Amino acid sequence: MARDRTSSEAGTGFVVPPAPRPWLPILGSTGRFPVRRVYCVGRNYADHAIEMGGDPKREPPFFFQKNPESLVHDGGRFPYPRRSQDVHHEIELVVALGAGGSGVAVARALDLVFGYAVGLDMTRRDLQSEAKKLGRPWEVAKAFEHAAPCSALNPASAIGHPARGVIRLDVNGEERQEGDLSQMIWSVPEIIAELSTLFDLAPGDLIYTGTPAGVGPVRRGYALVGSIERVGRLAIAVV
Ligand code: MN
């Protein structure tokens, strides 16, 4: 992906080069959205929780994180990672925060939202299964390089706050995942409110809001095209 390497952070006394700031393009704007943290919600659609062997009635959704440096822009490449033979796609609505807070009320939560995007929570499923079995953290399954493809942001000022609409992923032109945003167990305002009791949210934070059913493996050469009604489209090549 393209990264800004002409940052004003140069020449400020750091003894090694400071890392470039990850960012996302914005639809209808030449401005760029600087990305701070990447949060993700696990098991936020009942049919996906069930396909993963969970019980959505007994186990509420939960959070994990990815590295902001793992973003891949629309039209980019996802290099099949090492140490896995079972990398899966998870198509997700991404929420981008333009304001922060902690202990945010559900009724005020959407005030924090800058816009929305189409994201892929790429997952080394074999490493995740092993981590679950051993009670270990998920980073090696979720936070690896290039694990967070994300489309351009569509500002809430243009599209509002979509609470329903088709979310789908096509693999090589065939539909693999399909759902509706209205099927989320935690709505976007509920996610923001809950997350803000665990972390101090800030401008630049992204939240991947969970995937509907139909997750499955990818292989080198696959073309992934995700779309969310009113929000946008994300095309990624697995290489
Ligand atoms: Mn996910």
Tab-separated table of N, CA and C in Angstrom, residues 26-27 113-116 154-161:
chain	number	residue	atom	x	y	z
A	26	ILE	N	-10.368	9.111	1.804
A	26	ILE	CA	-11.751	9.487	2.108
A	26	ILE	C	-12.474	9.749	0.799
A	27	LEU	N	-13.616	9.104	0.602
A	27	LEU	CA	-14.388	9.299	-0.627
A	27	LEU	C	-14.828	10.752	-0.750
A	113	VAL	N	-18.578	9.266	15.448
A	113	VAL	CA	-18.243	8.591	14.189
A	113	VAL	C	-17.926	9.588	13.080
A	114	PHE	N	-16.768	9.411	12.475
A	114	PHE	CA	-16.413	10.202	11.283
A	114	PHE	C	-17.017	9.601	10.025
A	115	GLY	N	-16.929	8.264	9.907
A	115	GLY	CA	-17.437	7.628	8.699
A	115	GLY	C	-17.331	6.120	8.787
A	116	TYR	N	-17.596	5.481	7.646
A	116	TYR	CA	-17.681	4.020	7.595
A	116	TYR	C	-16.891	3.501	6.388
A	154	ASN	N	-16.244	6.389	3.883
A	154	ASN	CA	-17.381	7.155	3.397
A	154	ASN	C	-17.895	7.980	4.578
A	155	PRO	N	-17.819	9.300	4.506
A	155	PRO	CA	-18.134	10.119	5.688
A	155	PRO	C	-19.607	10.009	6.096
A	156	ALA	N	-19.832	10.001	7.398
A	156	ALA	CA	-21.204	9.998	7.912
A	156	ALA	C	-21.945	11.260	7.468
A	157	SER	N	-21.205	12.317	7.205
A	157	SER	CA	-21.840	13.552	6.722
A	157	SER	C	-22.488	13.354	5.356
A	158	ALA	N	-22.018	12.312	4.626
A	158	ALA	CA	-22.580	12.017	3.304
A	158	ALA	C	-23.622	10.904	3.343
A	159	ILE	N	-23.411	9.893	4.183
A	159	ILE	CA	-24.277	8.696	4.130
A	159	ILE	C	-25.075	8.461	5.399
A	160	GLY	N	-24.862	9.279	6.430
A	160	GLY	CA	-25.544	9.023	7.695
A	160	GLY	C	-24.911	7.844	8.413
A	161	HIS	N	-25.730	7.130	9.200
A	161	HIS	CA	-25.226	6.016	10.004
A	161	HIS	C	-25.991	4.749	9.643
